[in-house]
Amino acid sequence: MKQNKCFHCGDPCDQETIVVDDKSFCCNGCKTVFEIFSESDLTCYYDLQGSPGAIPKEIGGKYDFLNQQNIIDKLLEFNEDNTQIVTLYIPHIHCSSCIWILENLNKLKTSISSSQVDFGKKTVHITYNSKHDSLKEVVLLLSAIGYEPYISLDDFSAGKKQIDRSLIYKLGIAGFAFGNIMFLSFPEYFQVDGFWIEQYKPLFRILMFVFSLPVVFYAAQDYFISAYKGLRSKVLNIDVPIALGVSVLFLRSTIDVFFDLGSGFFDSLTGLVFFLLLGKFFQQKTYAFLSFERDYKSYFPIAVTHISAEGKETPIQVYDIKKGDRLLIRNEELIPVDGILINGNARIDYSFVTGESKNISRTSGDKLYAGGKQTAGIIEMEVLKSVEQSYLTQLWSNAIFSKNKETAFSSITNAISRRFTIFVLSVAFIATTFWLVYDASKALNVFTAVLIIACPCAIALSAPFTLGNVLRRFGKTKFYLKSASVIEQLAAVDTIIFDKTGTITSNKNSTATYEGERLSKDEEDLLTNTLRASNHPLSRSLYAILERNNIFTLDHFREHLGKGIEGEVNQKSIKIGSANFVGITETAVLNTSVHVSTNNKYKGKFTFYNSYRKGVSKLFNKLKKHYDLVILSGDNEGELENLKKLLPVKTKLLFNQKPEDKLEYIKYHQTEGAKILMIGDGLNDAGALAQSDVGISVSENVNVFSPACDAILDASQFRQLYQYIKVSKQAITIIKWSFGLSFIYNIIGLYFAVTGQLSPVIAAILMPLSSISVVVFTTLATNFIGRKIK
Amino acid sequence: MSVIYILLTISIIIAIVFFFAFIMAVKKGQYDDSYTPSVRMLFEDELVKEDPKKAKQSKKD
């Protein structure tokens, strides 16, 4: 039978199918969204892209905090009488249909006067009238159509963020000056002699000088600053020869013009700065929607419900929570602070914190940690620590998070430029000494000419263009790097450390195996039907794994809290749960298992195993040839045997590792000279990810949450990891090749410079030619190596 | 002869006008989002196919 796909969200309709207007929907939520759209004549949504929607979530009272005026004030960017403007982050934005529907919100609600989407940042900018609709209603509307905004503590200071546009200004100024100076220098390129050129030469030259001023003093200032900083910390970085080249170009040209010695090199000067900035711009323009500097703030809620002594419920800001406060946590809400459970049925999903997907049951009096998500109804808790003092937040104040990795890493460009600078300076001095002896009048010319022609424009360009292109390629295949320098570091790695849960295992599904006496058909039916009645997470996952059997109503069903469940039909009874509950004693087992007995006779047990990601074994076998592999797991040794079967023999396996242990392990090996790639997820890996040379965070949903890291890898691409590292290595080779290429140009240029015949025309031809050919070479080469990643 | 001064002045003034326009455009945020507008401009055609009256309405707002 053909699998029916939901018209709205594209998911297969295997649970139930609702048919409206010949279109099938997987659930009521999707159907409702379709109905909302068709009522307002917005079905065009489905024409732009096939099944673009998302299933709207049940949100209940989740956004009640948006009734608080002080919280609304923090979120609004503009707030005046009848006009309110807010920018909301919507992770689901992914296609042109999303843009279309979100920009047509005014048809769904008249109070919204306009809405504008920024696709890159995945935000929508909404102007509405709070007289008719509150912010809460706007948010509820968005949630109802499947575009639930993500409001976190990070939004607390909305509207105060300034966009840094200085690079684009600089690029504009350099381009403007470059173009004009090129025009002004044309007459002199052709070296026409005569009255005309003699008369207007000074004017043209002075204009060129004037145009070059903003380029040198504004557009190129970053290079001077960086070179100064480099020299102060005794590092010869690539910006040193660039700054040297720019200043020598400028000084020599100015002297040439004012002493009437020649026309100077203003065209080369501005062209150089323009191309360099272009490279920088290219590097900067990656993916604005991913944030690599996320901390707890970007996923903590902005407000939580506070219960006063009189029992009144009011939403309060998370920062206002004090020790001893009583808080109400609703279903699907995050626990913002450490505390003690007072009452309610707590099933906490700590997957944000630990990567572990199983829900943990807690009874009143137990401690709850910040970062957990309540998944079963309402609970009440008492606050033990304020937000700043909670365990999770404390983890973040560890010193490694304030360390800047990039400065500590000496990149390939810097390594080469150090030798390059020394080489250029010695050539310049040797050539000058020679000319001082031979023809002293030309000595200064030669000295400056060497520095001008050797200005490492092409070298400076090759790395940003190669790495930028690889970065883009990786981004397209769902591997997002924080910056281009991560590629260089990735290529240098020799040890790879994996976290287990959530990294090499999948959060989405686990498998279970049955050991013991075979169950009869009747017993199986009874088992599934009893499980069906239970809401315990283990029952739910076991029920999902087992085959569906005849559904019937139980005569009797009881749930024993913390022990297990009991079901009865036609005088047959079944007990499912812990070993003690079904009446056997068991030696300590590390895995999670569920025991079954029927009619008080023990039958067997289901043992849960993590399910490993597809291709893990293959990936490890590829990696083991080149790298030391280690698995650091926070879990117990229950999976040891399974892992041993799956992984190559050499792999080190360490269990029961606390977040601090992981960090220390990496630190220790780094002091021994290892270059470490850490791959993890969840907040418990955050420290290790930050400490390692390269930290990759594996994420099932790239937009929602990843701890601070150097790269984010989409879980579906996990088995491609080896390819990514290989391409990074090849990228470094390409950079080396392009260095060779630009070196050839430099040799040719140096010949003209050293022999004292560098004229502005030769400089004007050679400098852009070398830059452009390097850019073309690296672009073609990176596209070639990038093809292999799917 | 002085025509060269006039031409030069005009050309530089024009260049500066364009440069100023560029700076203003950046300042107003024209370059902040370089993807969405390119998609947005395609929408009206889609609407015309479906219902011409509605398309005009949405144009206004």
Short mmCIF file of N, CA and C in Angstrom, two decimals, chain A residues 127-186:
data_model
loop_
_atom_site.label_atom_id
_atom_site.label_comp_id
_atom_site.label_asym_id
_atom_site.label_seq_id
_atom_site.Cartn_x
_atom_site.Cartn_y
_atom_site.Cartn_z
N THR A 127 4.66 44.11 13.51
CA THR A 127 4.08 45.35 14.01
C THR A 127 2.61 45.09 14.29
N TYR A 128 2.17 45.29 15.50
CA TYR A 128 0.77 45.00 15.82
C TYR A 128 0.21 46.09 16.73
N ASN A 129 -1.08 45.99 16.96
CA ASN A 129 -1.75 46.97 17.78
C ASN A 129 -2.18 46.32 19.08
N SER A 130 -1.59 46.73 20.19
CA SER A 130 -1.87 46.03 21.45
C SER A 130 -3.24 46.39 22.01
N LYS A 131 -3.91 47.38 21.42
CA LYS A 131 -5.29 47.68 21.87
C LYS A 131 -6.19 46.49 21.55
N HIS A 132 -5.94 45.86 20.40
CA HIS A 132 -6.80 44.75 19.99
C HIS A 132 -6.27 43.40 20.43
N ASP A 133 -5.00 43.22 20.28
CA ASP A 133 -4.42 41.92 20.62
C ASP A 133 -3.15 42.11 21.44
N SER A 134 -3.03 41.31 22.46
CA SER A 134 -1.81 41.40 23.26
C SER A 134 -0.70 40.59 22.58
N LEU A 135 0.49 40.77 23.08
CA LEU A 135 1.62 40.01 22.55
C LEU A 135 1.35 38.51 22.68
N LYS A 136 0.69 38.15 23.79
CA LYS A 136 0.41 36.75 24.02
C LYS A 136 -0.45 36.19 22.89
N GLU A 137 -1.45 36.97 22.46
CA GLU A 137 -2.31 36.48 21.39
C GLU A 137 -1.57 36.33 20.07
N VAL A 138 -0.65 37.24 19.83
CA VAL A 138 0.17 37.13 18.62
C VAL A 138 1.00 35.84 18.67
N VAL A 139 1.61 35.60 19.83
CA VAL A 139 2.42 34.40 19.99
C VAL A 139 1.56 33.15 19.86
N LEU A 140 0.37 33.19 20.44
CA LEU A 140 -0.53 32.03 20.35
C LEU A 140 -0.95 31.78 18.91
N LEU A 141 -1.17 32.85 18.16
CA LEU A 141 -1.53 32.69 16.74
C LEU A 141 -0.40 31.99 16.00
N LEU A 142 0.83 32.47 16.24
CA LEU A 142 1.98 31.86 15.58
C LEU A 142 2.09 30.38 15.95
N SER A 143 1.89 30.07 17.23
CA SER A 143 1.98 28.67 17.66
C SER A 143 0.87 27.85 17.01
N ALA A 144 -0.31 28.45 16.88
CA ALA A 144 -1.45 27.71 16.34
C ALA A 144 -1.21 27.33 14.88
N ILE A 145 -0.44 28.10 14.16
CA ILE A 145 -0.20 27.75 12.76
C ILE A 145 1.14 27.02 12.59
N GLY A 146 1.71 26.57 13.70
CA GLY A 146 2.90 25.73 13.63
C GLY A 146 4.21 26.50 13.63
N TYR A 147 4.15 27.80 13.87
CA TYR A 147 5.38 28.59 13.91
C TYR A 147 5.60 29.11 15.32
N GLU A 148 5.86 28.19 16.22
CA GLU A 148 6.00 28.59 17.61
C GLU A 148 7.30 29.37 17.80
N PRO A 149 7.19 30.59 18.32
CA PRO A 149 8.42 31.35 18.54
C PRO A 149 9.21 30.78 19.72
N TYR A 150 10.46 31.05 19.73
CA TYR A 150 11.35 30.55 20.78
C TYR A 150 11.78 31.74 21.61
N ILE A 151 11.16 31.87 22.76
CA ILE A 151 11.48 33.02 23.61
C ILE A 151 12.32 32.55 24.77
N SER A 152 13.52 33.08 24.88
CA SER A 152 14.40 32.62 25.95
C SER A 152 14.97 33.81 26.69
N LEU A 153 15.72 33.49 27.69
CA LEU A 153 16.34 34.53 28.52
C LEU A 153 17.23 35.45 27.69
N ASP A 154 17.69 34.93 26.57
CA ASP A 154 18.54 35.71 25.68
C ASP A 154 17.81 36.92 25.10
N ASP A 155 16.49 36.80 24.98
CA ASP A 155 15.70 37.88 24.40
C ASP A 155 15.47 39.00 25.40
N PHE A 156 15.97 38.80 26.59
CA PHE A 156 15.69 39.73 27.67
C PHE A 156 16.08 41.15 27.32
N SER A 157 17.13 41.27 26.56
CA SER A 157 17.59 42.63 26.22
C SER A 157 17.31 42.92 24.75
N ALA A 158 16.14 42.49 24.28
CA ALA A 158 15.81 42.66 22.86
C ALA A 158 15.85 44.12 22.45
N GLY A 159 16.18 44.34 21.19
CA GLY A 159 16.12 45.69 20.65
C GLY A 159 17.33 46.53 21.00
N LYS A 160 18.20 45.98 21.83
CA LYS A 160 19.38 46.77 22.19
C LYS A 160 20.61 46.32 21.41
N LYS A 161 20.43 45.25 20.66
CA LYS A 161 21.58 44.74 19.92
C LYS A 161 21.88 45.63 18.70
N GLN A 162 23.11 46.01 18.56
CA GLN A 162 23.51 46.83 17.41
C GLN A 162 24.15 45.94 16.36
N ILE A 163 23.75 46.13 15.12
CA ILE A 163 24.36 45.33 14.07
C ILE A 163 25.65 46.01 13.65
N ASP A 164 26.69 45.21 13.52
CA ASP A 164 27.97 45.77 13.13
C ASP A 164 28.06 45.80 11.61
N ARG A 165 27.99 47.00 11.06
CA ARG A 165 28.03 47.10 9.60
C ARG A 165 29.33 47.71 9.13
N SER A 166 30.31 47.83 10.01
CA SER A 166 31.51 48.59 9.66
C SER A 166 32.24 47.97 8.46
N LEU A 167 32.24 46.63 8.36
CA LEU A 167 32.96 46.01 7.26
C LEU A 167 32.37 46.41 5.91
N ILE A 168 31.05 46.49 5.86
CA ILE A 168 30.42 46.83 4.58
C ILE A 168 30.69 48.30 4.23
N TYR A 169 30.76 49.16 5.24
CA TYR A 169 31.16 50.55 4.98
C TYR A 169 32.57 50.59 4.42
N LYS A 170 33.45 49.86 5.08
CA LYS A 170 34.85 49.87 4.66
C LYS A 170 35.00 49.35 3.23
N LEU A 171 34.25 48.29 2.96
CA LEU A 171 34.28 47.71 1.62
C LEU A 171 33.79 48.73 0.60
N GLY A 172 32.72 49.44 0.95
CA GLY A 172 32.17 50.46 0.06
C GLY A 172 33.17 51.56 -0.19
N ILE A 173 33.81 52.03 0.86
CA ILE A 173 34.78 53.12 0.71
C ILE A 173 35.96 52.68 -0.13
N ALA A 174 36.48 51.48 0.16
CA ALA A 174 37.64 51.00 -0.60
C ALA A 174 37.28 50.81 -2.07
N GLY A 175 36.09 50.26 -2.33
CA GLY A 175 35.66 50.05 -3.71
C GLY A 175 35.49 51.36 -4.45
N PHE A 176 34.87 52.32 -3.75
CA PHE A 176 34.63 53.64 -4.33
C PHE A 176 35.96 54.32 -4.70
N ALA A 177 36.90 54.30 -3.76
CA ALA A 177 38.19 54.94 -4.00
C ALA A 177 38.97 54.20 -5.08
N PHE A 178 38.91 52.88 -5.04
CA PHE A 178 39.62 52.06 -6.02
C PHE A 178 39.16 52.40 -7.44
N GLY A 179 37.84 52.43 -7.63
CA GLY A 179 37.29 52.72 -8.96
C GLY A 179 37.72 54.08 -9.45
N ASN A 180 37.58 55.09 -8.61
CA ASN A 180 37.90 56.45 -9.02
C ASN A 180 39.38 56.63 -9.31
N ILE A 181 40.20 56.03 -8.47
CA ILE A 181 41.65 56.17 -8.67
C ILE A 181 42.08 55.48 -9.97
N MET A 182 41.45 54.34 -10.27
CA MET A 182 41.75 53.65 -11.52
C MET A 182 41.50 54.57 -12.71
N PHE A 183 40.35 55.26 -12.68
CA PHE A 183 40.03 56.18 -13.79
C PHE A 183 41.06 57.30 -13.88
N LEU A 184 41.39 57.84 -12.70
CA LEU A 184 42.29 58.98 -12.69
C LEU A 184 43.71 58.60 -13.12
N SER A 185 44.06 57.32 -12.95
CA SER A 185 45.44 56.96 -13.33
C SER A 185 45.55 56.48 -14.77
N PHE A 186 44.44 56.31 -15.47
CA PHE A 186 44.50 55.87 -16.87
C PHE A 186 45.41 56.74 -17.75
#
